[in-house]
Amino acid sequence: MSNPQQLRYSKEHEWLSAVEDGVATVGITEHAANALGDVVFAQLPEVGDTVTAGETCGELESTKSVSDLYSPVSGEVTAANQDVVDDPSLVNSAPFEGGWLFKVRVAEEPADLLSADEYTAFSGN
């Protein structure tokens, strides 16, 4: 398993893309997707919602359990991935590509986000 170097990671196993024009993309890591098992339902934040770093903003349900989704940054949601709502298995099959969860206009990026190497050491993968 390889964590893309260009992303930043939270200790709650979410990833954050580089901020472009004030907006970043959020998803869960491959490690988290594998731990969850087959994702069968995704409840994502809606466009216009305000999310806060480290706080719950949705949930993912798998055949094994239900897991809260945490935002790695604070800001306003600008898009939710309808493809994941329609086909939650994208979270498992393409966690860093088509399985992204939402986009957020970043108000504040916490200082404790991890690099890919730091996340790999943290997660053991």
The first five atom37 places (N, CA, C, CB, O) and aatype in JSON, in Angstrom:
{
  "aatype": [12, 15, 2, 14, 5, 5, 10, 1, 18, 15, 11, 6, 8, 6, 17, 10, 15, 0, 19, 6, 3, 7, 19, 0, 16, 19, 7, 9, 16, 6, 8, 0, 0, 2, 0, 10, 7, 3, 19, 19, 13, 0, 5, 10, 14, 6, 19, 7, 3, 16, 19, 16, 0, 7, 6, 16, 4, 7, 6, 10, 6, 15, 16, 11, 15, 19, 15, 3, 10, 18, 15, 14, 19, 15, 7, 6, 19, 16, 0, 0, 2, 5, 3, 19, 19, 3, 3, 14, 15, 10, 19, 2, 15, 0, 14, 13, 6, 7, 7, 17, 10, 13, 11, 19, 1, 19, 0, 6, 6, 14, 0, 3, 10, 10, 15, 0, 3, 6, 18, 16, 0, 13, 15, 7, 2],
  "atom_mask": [
    [1, 1, 1, 1, 1],
    [1, 1, 1, 1, 1],
    [1, 1, 1, 1, 1],
    [1, 1, 1, 1, 1],
    [1, 1, 1, 1, 1],
    [1, 1, 1, 1, 1],
    [1, 1, 1, 1, 1],
    [1, 1, 1, 1, 1],
    [1, 1, 1, 1, 1],
    [1, 1, 1, 1, 1],
    [1, 1, 1, 1, 1],
    [1, 1, 1, 1, 1],
    [1, 1, 1, 1, 1],
    [1, 1, 1, 1, 1],
    [1, 1, 1, 1, 1],
    [1, 1, 1, 1, 1],
    [1, 1, 1, 1, 1],
    [1, 1, 1, 1, 1],
    [1, 1, 1, 1, 1],
    [1, 1, 1, 1, 1],
    [1, 1, 1, 1, 1],
    [1, 1, 1, 0, 1],
    [1, 1, 1, 1, 1],
    [1, 1, 1, 1, 1],
    [1, 1, 1, 1, 1],
    [1, 1, 1, 1, 1],
    [1, 1, 1, 0, 1],
    [1, 1, 1, 1, 1],
    [1, 1, 1, 1, 1],
    [1, 1, 1, 1, 1],
    [1, 1, 1, 1, 1],
    [1, 1, 1, 1, 1],
    [1, 1, 1, 1, 1],
    [1, 1, 1, 1, 1],
    [1, 1, 1, 1, 1],
    [1, 1, 1, 1, 1],
    [1, 1, 1, 0, 1],
    [1, 1, 1, 1, 1],
    [1, 1, 1, 1, 1],
    [1, 1, 1, 1, 1],
    [1, 1, 1, 1, 1],
    [1, 1, 1, 1, 1],
    [1, 1, 1, 1, 1],
    [1, 1, 1, 1, 1],
    [1, 1, 1, 1, 1],
    [1, 1, 1, 1, 1],
    [1, 1, 1, 1, 1],
    [1, 1, 1, 0, 1],
    [1, 1, 1, 1, 1],
    [1, 1, 1, 1, 1],
    [1, 1, 1, 1, 1],
    [1, 1, 1, 1, 1],
    [1, 1, 1, 1, 1],
    [1, 1, 1, 0, 1],
    [1, 1, 1, 1, 1],
    [1, 1, 1, 1, 1],
    [1, 1, 1, 1, 1],
    [1, 1, 1, 0, 1],
    [1, 1, 1, 1, 1],
    [1, 1, 1, 1, 1],
    [1, 1, 1, 1, 1],
    [1, 1, 1, 1, 1],
    [1, 1, 1, 1, 1],
    [1, 1, 1, 1, 1],
    [1, 1, 1, 1, 1],
    [1, 1, 1, 1, 1],
    [1, 1, 1, 1, 1],
    [1, 1, 1, 1, 1],
    [1, 1, 1, 1, 1],
    [1, 1, 1, 1, 1],
    [1, 1, 1, 1, 1],
    [1, 1, 1, 1, 1],
    [1, 1, 1, 1, 1],
    [1, 1, 1, 1, 1],
    [1, 1, 1, 0, 1],
    [1, 1, 1, 1, 1],
    [1, 1, 1, 1, 1],
    [1, 1, 1, 1, 1],
    [1, 1, 1, 1, 1],
    [1, 1, 1, 1, 1],
    [1, 1, 1, 1, 1],
    [1, 1, 1, 1, 1],
    [1, 1, 1, 1, 1],
    [1, 1, 1, 1, 1],
    [1, 1, 1, 1, 1],
    [1, 1, 1, 1, 1],
    [1, 1, 1, 1, 1],
    [1, 1, 1, 1, 1],
    [1, 1, 1, 1, 1],
    [1, 1, 1, 1, 1],
    [1, 1, 1, 1, 1],
    [1, 1, 1, 1, 1],
    [1, 1, 1, 1, 1],
    [1, 1, 1, 1, 1],
    [1, 1, 1, 1, 1],
    [1, 1, 1, 1, 1],
    [1, 1, 1, 1, 1],
    [1, 1, 1, 0, 1],
    [1, 1, 1, 0, 1],
    [1, 1, 1, 1, 1],
    [1, 1, 1, 1, 1],
    [1, 1, 1, 1, 1],
    [1, 1, 1, 1, 1],
    [1, 1, 1, 1, 1],
    [1, 1, 1, 1, 1],
    [1, 1, 1, 1, 1],
    [1, 1, 1, 1, 1],
    [1, 1, 1, 1, 1],
    [1, 1, 1, 1, 1],
    [1, 1, 1, 1, 1],
    [1, 1, 1, 1, 1],
    [1, 1, 1, 1, 1],
    [1, 1, 1, 1, 1],
    [1, 1, 1, 1, 1],
    [1, 1, 1, 1, 1],
    [1, 1, 1, 1, 1],
    [1, 1, 1, 1, 1],
    [1, 1, 1, 1, 1],
    [1, 1, 1, 1, 1],
    [1, 1, 1, 1, 1],
    [1, 1, 1, 1, 1],
    [1, 1, 1, 1, 1],
    [1, 1, 1, 1, 1],
    [1, 1, 1, 0, 1],
    [1, 1, 1, 1, 1]
  ],
  "atom_positions": [
    [[0.86, -1.17, 0.0], [0.0, 0.0, 0.0], [0.91, 1.23, 0.0], [-0.98, 0.0, 1.24], [1.88, 1.31, 0.75]],
    [[0.56, 2.18, -0.86], [1.37, 3.38, -0.96], [0.49, 4.61, -0.77], [2.1, 3.43, -2.31], [-0.52, 4.76, -1.46]],
    [[0.87, 5.47, 0.15], [0.12, 6.7, 0.38], [0.7, 7.79, -0.51], [0.18, 7.12, 1.89], [1.9, 8.09, -0.42]],
    [[-0.11, 8.39, -1.38], [0.41, 9.41, -2.29], [1.14, 10.54, -1.55], [-0.74, 10.0, -3.12], [0.63, 11.09, -0.57]],
    [[2.33, 10.85, -2.03], [3.2, 11.83, -1.38], [2.61, 13.24, -1.37], [4.54, 11.86, -2.06], [2.89, 14.01, -0.45]],
    [[1.82, 13.59, -2.38], [1.31, 14.96, -2.5], [0.16, 15.26, -1.54], [0.86, 15.21, -3.92], [-0.26, 16.41, -1.43]],
    [[-0.35, 14.25, -0.86], [-1.48, 14.45, 0.06], [-0.98, 14.66, 1.49], [-2.43, 13.25, 0.0], [0.15, 14.31, 1.82]],
    [[-1.85, 15.24, 2.33], [-1.62, 15.35, 3.77], [-2.65, 14.43, 4.44], [-1.75, 16.86, 4.29], [-3.69, 14.14, 3.85]],
    [[-2.35, 13.97, 5.64], [-3.16, 12.95, 6.29], [-3.48, 13.33, 7.74], [-2.45, 11.6, 6.25], [-2.69, 13.98, 8.42]],
    [[-4.68, 12.9, 8.18], [-5.06, 13.11, 9.58], [-4.88, 11.8, 10.34], [-6.52, 13.61, 9.69], [-4.8, 10.73, 9.75]],
    [[-4.81, 11.9, 11.66], [-4.71, 10.7, 12.48], [-6.04, 9.95, 12.55], [-4.24, 11.06, 13.88], [-6.1, 8.86, 13.11]],
    [[-7.11, 10.54, 11.99], [-8.4, 9.85, 11.9], [-8.52, 9.13, 10.56], [-9.56, 10.85, 12.08], [-9.57, 8.58, 10.25]],
    [[-7.42, 9.13, 9.76], [-7.31, 8.37, 8.51], [-8.04, 9.02, 7.33], [-7.85, 6.99, 8.7], [-8.48, 8.33, 6.41]],
    [[-8.15, 10.35, 7.36], [-8.63, 11.07, 6.18], [-7.42, 11.67, 5.47], [-9.67, 12.18, 6.58], [-6.39, 11.94, 6.08]],
    [[-7.58, 11.88, 4.16], [-6.53, 12.57, 3.4], [-7.07, 13.89, 2.88], [-6.01, 11.68, 2.24], [-8.28, 14.08, 2.75]],
    [[-6.14, 14.8, 2.58], [-6.46, 16.13, 2.1], [-5.53, 16.45, 0.95], [-6.34, 17.19, 3.24], [-4.31, 16.33, 1.06]],
    [[-6.12, 16.87, -0.18], [-5.3, 17.26, -1.32], [-4.7, 18.64, -1.07], [-6.13, 17.26, -2.63], [-5.06, 19.33, -0.11]],
    [[-3.78, 19.02, -1.93], [-3.25, 20.38, -1.88], [-4.4, 21.35, -2.13], [-2.1, 20.58, -2.94], [-5.33, 21.05, -2.88]],
    [[-4.33, 22.5, -1.5], [-5.36, 23.52, -1.66], [-5.12, 24.25, -2.98], [-5.34, 24.53, -0.45], [-4.04, 24.79, -3.22]],
    [[-6.14, 24.24, -3.84], [-6.07, 24.96, -5.12], [-7.23, 25.94, -5.17], [-6.12, 23.97, -6.34], [-8.39, 25.55, -5.03]],
    [[-6.91, 27.22, -5.37], [-7.92, 28.28, -5.37], [-8.76, 28.24, -4.09], [-8.82, 28.16, -6.6], [-9.96, 28.53, -4.12]],
    [[-8.13, 27.88, -2.97], [-8.8, 27.87, -1.69], [-9.58, 26.61, -1.37], [0.0, 0.0, 0.0], [-10.13, 26.48, -0.28]],
    [[-9.62, 25.65, -2.33], [-10.44, 24.45, -2.15], [-9.54, 23.2, -2.15], [-11.51, 24.34, -3.28], [-8.6, 23.1, -2.94]],
    [[-9.84, 22.27, -1.24], [-9.12, 21.0, -1.15], [-10.13, 19.85, -1.21], [-8.27, 20.93, 0.14], [-11.3, 20.02, -0.87]],
    [[-9.65, 18.7, -1.63], [-10.47, 17.49, -1.69], [-10.14, 16.61, -0.49], [-10.24, 16.72, -3.01], [-8.99, 16.53, -0.07]],
    [[-11.18, 15.95, 0.06], [-11.04, 15.1, 1.24], [-11.52, 13.69, 0.9], [-11.84, 15.68, 2.46], [-12.51, 13.51, 0.18]],
    [[-10.81, 12.7, 1.43], [-11.23, 11.3, 1.29], [-10.7, 10.52, 2.48], [0.0, 0.0, 0.0], [-10.08, 11.09, 3.38]],
    [[-10.95, 9.21, 2.47], [-10.35, 8.37, 3.52], [-9.22, 7.57, 2.88], [-11.41, 7.42, 4.19], [-9.22, 7.33, 1.68]],
    [[-8.29, 7.18, 3.7], [-7.11, 6.48, 3.21], [-7.43, 5.02, 2.84], [-6.0, 6.52, 4.26], [-8.46, 4.48, 3.23]],
    [[-6.52, 4.43, 2.09], [-6.66, 3.02, 1.74], [-6.63, 2.16, 3.0], [-5.55, 2.59, 0.76], [-7.35, 1.17, 3.1]],
    [[-5.78, 2.55, 3.96], [-5.71, 1.84, 5.24], [-7.09, 1.82, 5.91], [-4.67, 2.51, 6.17], [-7.54, 0.77, 6.38]],
    [[-7.76, 2.99, 5.96], [-9.08, 3.07, 6.59], [-10.11, 2.28, 5.8], [-9.52, 4.53, 6.71], [-10.95, 1.59, 6.38]],
    [[-10.05, 2.38, 4.47], [-11.01, 1.65, 3.63], [-10.86, 0.14, 3.84], [-10.8, 2.0, 2.14], [-11.86, -0.57, 3.92]],
    [[-9.64, -0.33, 3.94], [-9.41, -1.76, 4.17], [-9.89, -2.18, 5.56], [-7.92, -2.1, 4.02], [-10.46, -3.26, 5.72]],
    [[-9.67, -1.33, 6.55], [-10.12, -1.64, 7.91], [-11.64, -1.67, 8.01], [-9.56, -0.6, 8.89], [-12.21, -2.48, 8.75]],
    [[-12.31, -0.79, 7.26], [-13.77, -0.77, 7.28], [-14.38, -2.0, 6.65], [-14.28, 0.47, 6.57], [-15.41, -2.49, 7.11]],
    [[-13.76, -2.51, 5.61], [-14.36, -3.58, 4.82], [-15.2, -2.94, 3.73], [0.0, 0.0, 0.0], [-15.03, -1.76, 3.42]],
    [[-16.1, -3.71, 3.14], [-16.89, -3.23, 2.0], [-17.85, -2.14, 2.43], [-17.66, -4.4, 1.36], [-18.79, -2.38, 3.19]],
    [[-17.61, -0.92, 1.93], [-18.48, 0.21, 2.26], [-19.77, 0.09, 1.46], [-17.76, 1.58, 1.97], [-19.74, -0.06, 0.23]],
    [[-20.9, 0.16, 2.16], [-22.21, -0.03, 1.53], [-23.1, 1.21, 1.61], [-22.91, -1.19, 2.17], [-24.15, 1.26, 0.97]],
    [[-22.68, 2.21, 2.4], [-23.48, 3.43, 2.54], [-22.55, 4.58, 2.91], [-24.6, 3.26, 3.62], [-21.65, 4.42, 3.73]],
    [[-22.79, 5.74, 2.3], [-22.01, 6.93, 2.63], [-22.95, 8.1, 2.88], [-21.01, 7.27, 1.49], [-23.78, 8.43, 2.03]],
    [[-22.82, 8.71, 4.05], [-23.53, 9.94, 4.35], [-22.47, 11.03, 4.4], [-24.36, 9.85, 5.7], [-21.65, 11.06, 5.32]],
    [[-22.5, 11.93, 3.41], [-21.48, 12.96, 3.28], [-22.06, 14.31, 3.66], [-20.93, 13.0, 1.84], [-23.27, 14.5, 3.64]],
    [[-21.19, 15.27, 4.02], [-21.69, 16.62, 4.27], [-22.25, 17.19, 2.98], [-20.57, 17.53, 4.84], [-21.85, 16.78, 1.89]],
    [[-23.17, 18.12, 3.1], [-23.81, 18.7, 1.92], [-23.16, 20.02, 1.55], [-25.3, 18.9, 2.16], [-22.55, 20.69, 2.39]],
    [[-23.29, 20.39, 0.28], [-22.78, 21.68, -0.19], [-23.36, 22.79, 0.68], [-23.13, 21.9, -1.69], [-24.56, 22.83, 0.92]],
    [[-22.5, 23.67, 1.13], [-22.92, 24.76, 2.01], [-22.73, 24.48, 3.48], [0.0, 0.0, 0.0], [-22.72, 25.41, 4.29]],
    [[-22.57, 23.2, 3.85], [-22.31, 22.86, 5.25], [-20.95, 23.41, 5.68], [-22.37, 21.33, 5.47], [-20.03, 23.49, 4.87]],
    [[-20.85, 23.79, 6.94], [-19.57, 24.17, 7.52], [-19.03, 22.98, 8.28], [-19.71, 25.43, 8.44], [-19.73, 22.39, 9.1]],
    [[-17.77, 22.62, 8.01], [-17.12, 21.52, 8.72], [-15.98, 22.1, 9.57], [-16.59, 20.43, 7.73], [-15.41, 23.14, 9.24]],
    [[-15.68, 21.4, 10.65], [-14.65, 21.83, 11.58], [-13.61, 20.72, 11.71], [-15.25, 22.2, 12.96], [-13.96, 19.55, 11.88]],
    [[-12.35, 21.1, 11.64], [-11.26, 20.13, 11.74], [-11.41, 19.27, 12.99], [-9.9, 20.84, 11.76], [-11.59, 19.78, 14.1]],
    [[-11.33, 17.95, 12.8], [-11.4, 17.02, 13.9], [-12.8, 16.66, 14.37], [0.0, 0.0, 0.0], [-12.96, 15.83, 15.27]],
    [[-13.82, 17.27, 13.76], [-15.2, 16.97, 14.17], [-15.91, 16.13, 13.11], [-15.98, 18.28, 14.41], [-15.56, 16.15, 11.93]],
    [[-16.91, 15.38, 13.56], [-17.69, 14.52, 12.69], [-18.46, 15.33, 11.65], [-18.66, 13.66, 13.51], [-19.05, 16.36, 11.96]],
    [[-18.43, 14.85, 10.4], [-19.17, 15.54, 9.34], [-19.96, 14.58, 8.45], [-18.22, 16.36, 8.5], [-20.55, 15.0, 7.46]],
    [[-19.96, 13.3, 8.8], [-20.69, 12.3, 8.03], [-20.39, 10.93, 8.59], [0.0, 0.0, 0.0], [-19.81, 10.79, 9.67]],
    [[-20.78, 9.9, 7.82], [-20.46, 8.55, 8.26], [-20.38, 7.61, 7.07], [-21.48, 8.04, 9.27], [-20.98, 7.84, 6.02]],
    [[-19.62, 6.56, 7.28], [-19.49, 5.49, 6.3], [-19.93, 4.2, 6.97], [-18.03, 5.38, 5.75], [-19.49, 3.89, 8.08]],
    [[-20.78, 3.46, 6.3], [-21.27, 2.19, 6.84], [-20.72, 1.08, 5.95], [-22.84, 2.14, 6.89], [-20.78, 1.14, 4.73]],
    [[-20.18, 0.07, 6.61], [-19.64, -1.08, 5.87], [-20.33, -2.35, 6.34], [-18.11, -1.2, 6.06], [-21.19, -2.33, 7.23]],
    [[-19.94, -3.44, 5.73], [-20.49, -4.72, 6.15], [-20.02, -5.09, 7.55], [-20.1, -5.81, 5.16], [-20.61, -5.96, 8.19]],
    [[-18.94, -4.43, 8.03], [-18.4, -4.71, 9.36], [-18.92, -3.76, 10.43], [-16.9, -4.64, 9.32], [-19.21, -4.18, 11.55]],
    [[-19.04, -2.46, 10.09], [-19.37, -1.48, 11.13], [-19.79, -0.15, 10.51], [-18.18, -1.27, 12.07], [-19.8, 0.02, 9.29]],
    [[-20.12, 0.78, 11.38], [-20.38, 2.17, 10.99], [-19.26, 3.01, 11.55], [-21.79, 2.67, 11.49], [-18.88, 2.86, 12.71]],
    [[-18.72, 3.89, 10.73], [-17.6, 4.72, 11.16], [-17.9, 6.19, 10.89], [-16.31, 4.3, 10.45], [-18.37, 6.54, 9.81]],
    [[-17.62, 7.03, 11.87], [-17.78, 8.46, 11.66], [-16.73, 8.96, 10.68], [-17.67, 9.22, 12.99], [-15.62, 8.44, 10.61]],
    [[-17.11, 9.96, 9.92], [-16.22, 10.64, 9.0], [-15.85, 11.97, 9.65], [-16.89, 10.85, 7.58], [-16.73, 12.74, 10.04]],
    [[-14.56, 12.24, 9.76], [-14.07, 13.47, 10.38], [-13.46, 14.37, 9.31], [-13.03, 13.16, 11.48], [-12.83, 13.89, 8.37]],
    [[-13.65, 15.66, 9.46], [-13.03, 16.6, 8.54], [-11.62, 16.9, 9.0], [-13.86, 17.9, 8.43], [-11.4, 17.19, 10.18]],
    [[-10.63, 16.84, 8.09], [-9.27, 17.18, 8.48], [-9.01, 18.69, 8.52], [-8.3, 16.53, 7.52], [-7.97, 19.12, 9.02]],
    [[-9.96, 19.48, 8.01], [-9.82, 20.94, 7.99], [-11.15, 21.6, 8.31], [-9.3, 21.42, 6.61], [-12.2, 20.96, 8.29]],
    [[-11.08, 22.88, 8.62], [-12.29, 23.68, 8.81], [-12.58, 24.45, 7.53], [-12.14, 24.65, 10.02], [-11.67, 24.89, 6.84]],
    [[-13.87, 24.6, 7.23], [-14.26, 25.36, 6.05], [-15.67, 25.05, 5.6], [0.0, 0.0, 0.0], [-16.44, 24.41, 6.32]],
    [[-16.0, 25.51, 4.39], [-17.33, 25.31, 3.82], [-17.27, 24.27, 2.71], [-17.91, 26.64, 3.29], [-16.42, 24.34, 1.83]],
    [[-18.17, 23.31, 2.75], [-18.24, 22.26, 1.74], [-18.71, 22.87, 0.41], [-19.2, 21.11, 2.19], [-19.73, 23.54, 0.35]],
    [[-17.93, 22.61, -0.64], [-18.27, 23.14, -1.97], [-18.77, 22.05, -2.91], [-17.07, 23.82, -2.59], [-19.38, 22.36, -3.94]],
    [[-18.52, 20.78, -2.57], [-19.0, 19.66, -3.4], [-18.99, 18.39, -2.56], [-18.11, 19.49, -4.67], [-18.15, 18.21, -1.68]],
    [[-19.95, 17.52, -2.85], [-19.98, 16.18, -2.27], [-19.96, 15.21, -3.45], [-21.25, 15.96, -1.33], [-20.59, 15.47, -4.47]],
    [[-19.27, 14.1, -3.31], [-19.12, 13.15, -4.4], [-20.36, 12.27, -4.52], [-17.86, 12.29, -4.2], [-20.5, 11.27, -3.81]],
    [[-21.26, 12.66, -5.41], [-22.5, 11.91, -5.62], [-22.21, 10.5, -6.12], [-23.41, 12.65, -6.62], [-22.99, 9.59, -5.86]],
    [[-21.11, 10.31, -6.84], [-20.75, 8.97, -7.31], [-20.55, 8.02, -6.13], [-19.47, 9.02, -8.18], [-20.92, 6.84, -6.21]],
    [[-19.98, 8.51, -5.03], [-19.77, 7.67, -3.84], [-21.1, 7.4, -3.14], [-18.79, 8.35, -2.86], [-21.3, 6.3, -2.62]],
    [[-21.99, 8.37, -3.12], [-23.31, 8.15, -2.53], [-24.04, 7.07, -3.33], [-24.15, 9.48, -2.51], [-24.67, 6.18, -2.75]],
    [[-23.94, 7.13, -4.66], [-24.6, 6.16, -5.53], [-23.91, 4.8, -5.51], [-24.64, 6.68, -6.94], [-24.58, 3.76, -5.61]],
    [[-22.58, 4.79, -5.38], [-21.8, 3.55, -5.39], [-20.72, 3.63, -4.32], [-21.17, 3.29, -6.81], [-19.56, 3.93, -4.63]],
    [[-21.08, 3.37, -3.05], [-20.12, 3.51, -1.94], [-18.88, 2.63, -2.07], [-20.81, 3.2, -0.65], [-17.87, 2.91, -1.42]],
    [[-18.93, 1.58, -2.9], [-17.76, 0.71, -3.05], [-16.57, 1.45, -3.67], [-18.12, -0.5, -3.91], [-15.45, 0.94, -3.63]],
    [[-16.8, 2.63, -4.26], [-15.68, 3.42, -4.79], [-14.69, 3.79, -3.69], [-16.21, 4.69, -5.46], [-13.5, 3.96, -3.96]],
    [[-15.18, 3.91, -2.46], [-14.3, 4.21, -1.33], [-13.26, 3.1, -1.18], [-15.11, 4.37, -0.02], [-12.11, 3.38, -0.83]],
    [[-13.65, 1.85, -1.44], [-12.74, 0.72, -1.34], [-11.88, 0.55, -2.59], [-13.51, -0.55, -1.08], [-10.68, 0.29, -2.49]],
    [[-12.49, 0.7, -3.75], [-11.77, 0.41, -4.99], [-10.86, 1.53, -5.45], [-12.75, 0.1, -6.07], [-9.87, 1.27, -6.14]],
    [[-11.17, 2.76, -5.09], [-10.36, 3.9, -5.55], [-10.32, 5.01, -4.49], [-10.92, 4.45, -6.89], [-10.77, 6.12, -4.76]],
    [[-9.79, 4.72, -3.28], [-9.88, 5.71, -2.21], [-9.17, 7.03, -2.5], [-9.31, 5.12, -0.97], [-9.55, 8.06, -1.95]],
    [[-8.16, 7.01, -3.36], [-7.42, 8.23, -3.65], [-7.82, 8.87, -4.99], [-5.94, 7.95, -3.66], [-7.3, 9.92, -5.35]],
    [[-8.74, 8.24, -5.71], [-9.16, 8.78, -7.0], [-10.67, 9.03, -6.98], [-8.77, 7.82, -8.17], [-11.13, 10.01, -6.4]],
    [[-11.43, 8.15, -7.61], [-12.88, 8.32, -7.71], [-13.63, 8.2, -6.41], [0.0, 0.0, 0.0], [-14.8, 8.57, -6.34]],
    [[-12.98, 7.68, -5.36], [-13.62, 7.5, -4.07], [-13.46, 8.68, -3.13], [0.0, 0.0, 0.0], [-13.71, 8.55, -1.93]],
    [[-13.04, 9.84, -3.66], [-12.97, 11.04, -2.79], [-14.36, 11.32, -2.24], [-12.41, 12.3, -3.58], [-15.36, 10.89, -2.82]],
    [[-14.44, 12.06, -1.13], [-15.72, 12.24, -0.45], [-16.33, 13.63, -0.61], [-15.55, 11.95, 1.01], [-17.49, 13.76, -0.99]],
    [[-15.54, 14.66, -0.34], [-16.08, 16.02, -0.5], [-14.96, 17.02, -0.74], [-16.9, 16.43, 0.74], [-13.79, 16.73, -0.5]],
    [[-15.35, 18.19, -1.21], [-14.41, 19.3, -1.4], [-14.81, 20.4, -0.44], [-14.41, 19.81, -2.9], [-15.99, 20.61, -0.15]],
    [[-13.8, 21.09, 0.05], [-14.04, 22.11, 1.08], [-13.21, 23.35, 0.79], [-13.71, 21.55, 2.49], [-12.03, 23.26, 0.46]],
    [[-13.85, 24.52, 0.93], [-13.12, 25.79, 0.87], [-12.47, 25.95, 2.23], [-14.08, 27.02, 0.51], [-13.15, 26.18, 3.24]],
    [[-11.16, 25.82, 2.26], [-10.41, 25.73, 3.51], [-10.32, 27.09, 4.2], [-9.01, 25.19, 3.26], [-9.81, 28.05, 3.64]],
    [[-10.84, 27.13, 5.42], [-10.74, 28.34, 6.25], [-9.47, 28.28, 7.08], [-11.98, 28.48, 7.17], [-8.79, 29.29, 7.29]],
    [[-9.15, 27.07, 7.54], [-7.97, 26.9, 8.39], [-7.5, 25.46, 8.28], [-8.28, 27.26, 9.87], [-8.28, 24.52, 8.44]],
    [[-6.22, 25.3, 8.02], [-5.63, 23.96, 7.95], [-4.84, 23.72, 9.23], [-4.71, 23.81, 6.7], [-3.93, 24.48, 9.55]],
    [[-5.17, 22.67, 9.97], [-4.47, 22.41, 11.22], [-2.99, 22.07, 10.97], [-5.14, 21.28, 11.98], [-2.63, 21.54, 9.92]],
    [[-2.18, 22.4, 11.94], [-0.74, 22.16, 11.83], [-0.37, 20.7, 12.02], [0.0, 23.01, 12.84], [0.75, 20.3, 11.71]],
    [[-1.3, 19.88, 12.54], [-0.94, 18.51, 12.87], [-1.22, 17.49, 11.76], [-1.68, 18.09, 14.08], [-1.2, 16.29, 12.02]],
    [[-1.48, 17.94, 10.53], [-1.64, 17.0, 9.43], [-0.28, 16.36, 9.12], [-2.23, 17.7, 8.17], [0.76, 17.01, 9.25]],
    [[-0.32, 15.11, 8.73], [0.9, 14.33, 8.53], [1.29, 14.27, 7.06], [0.72, 12.92, 9.08], [0.43, 14.32, 6.18]],
    [[2.58, 14.15, 6.81], [3.06, 13.86, 5.45], [2.76, 12.38, 5.17], [4.6, 14.18, 5.3], [2.36, 11.64, 6.06]],
    [[2.96, 11.96, 3.93], [2.73, 10.56, 3.57], [3.63, 9.64, 4.39], [2.98, 10.33, 2.06], [3.17, 8.61, 4.89]],
    [[4.89, 10.0, 4.54], [5.82, 9.16, 5.31], [5.43, 9.11, 6.79], [7.25, 9.69, 5.17], [5.5, 8.05, 7.41]],
    [[5.02, 10.24, 7.34], [4.58, 10.28, 8.74], [3.32, 9.44, 8.93], [4.32, 11.73, 9.19], [3.19, 8.73, 9.93]],
    [[2.38, 9.52, 7.97], [1.15, 8.74, 8.08], [1.46, 7.25, 7.97], [0.14, 9.17, 6.98], [0.88, 6.44, 8.7]],
    [[2.35, 6.89, 7.06], [2.72, 5.47, 6.91], [3.29, 4.94, 8.22], [3.75, 5.29, 5.77], [2.94, 3.84, 8.64]],
    [[4.16, 5.72, 8.87], [4.73, 5.29, 10.15], [3.63, 5.21, 11.22], [5.84, 6.28, 10.61], [3.62, 4.28, 12.03]],
    [[2.7, 6.18, 11.23], [1.62, 6.22, 12.2], [0.68, 5.01, 12.04], [0.82, 7.52, 12.07], [0.31, 4.36, 13.02]],
    [[0.3, 4.73, 10.79], [-0.7, 3.68, 10.53], [-0.09, 2.29, 10.43], [-1.44, 3.98, 9.26], [-0.8, 1.29, 10.49]],
    [[1.22, 2.22, 10.28], [1.87, 0.92, 10.14], [1.75, 0.36, 8.75], [0.0, 0.0, 0.0], [2.06, -0.81, 8.52]],
    [[1.29, 1.18, 7.79], [1.16, 0.73, 6.4], [1.91, 1.66, 5.48], [-0.31, 0.65, 5.98], [1.91, 1.45, 4.27]]
  ]
}
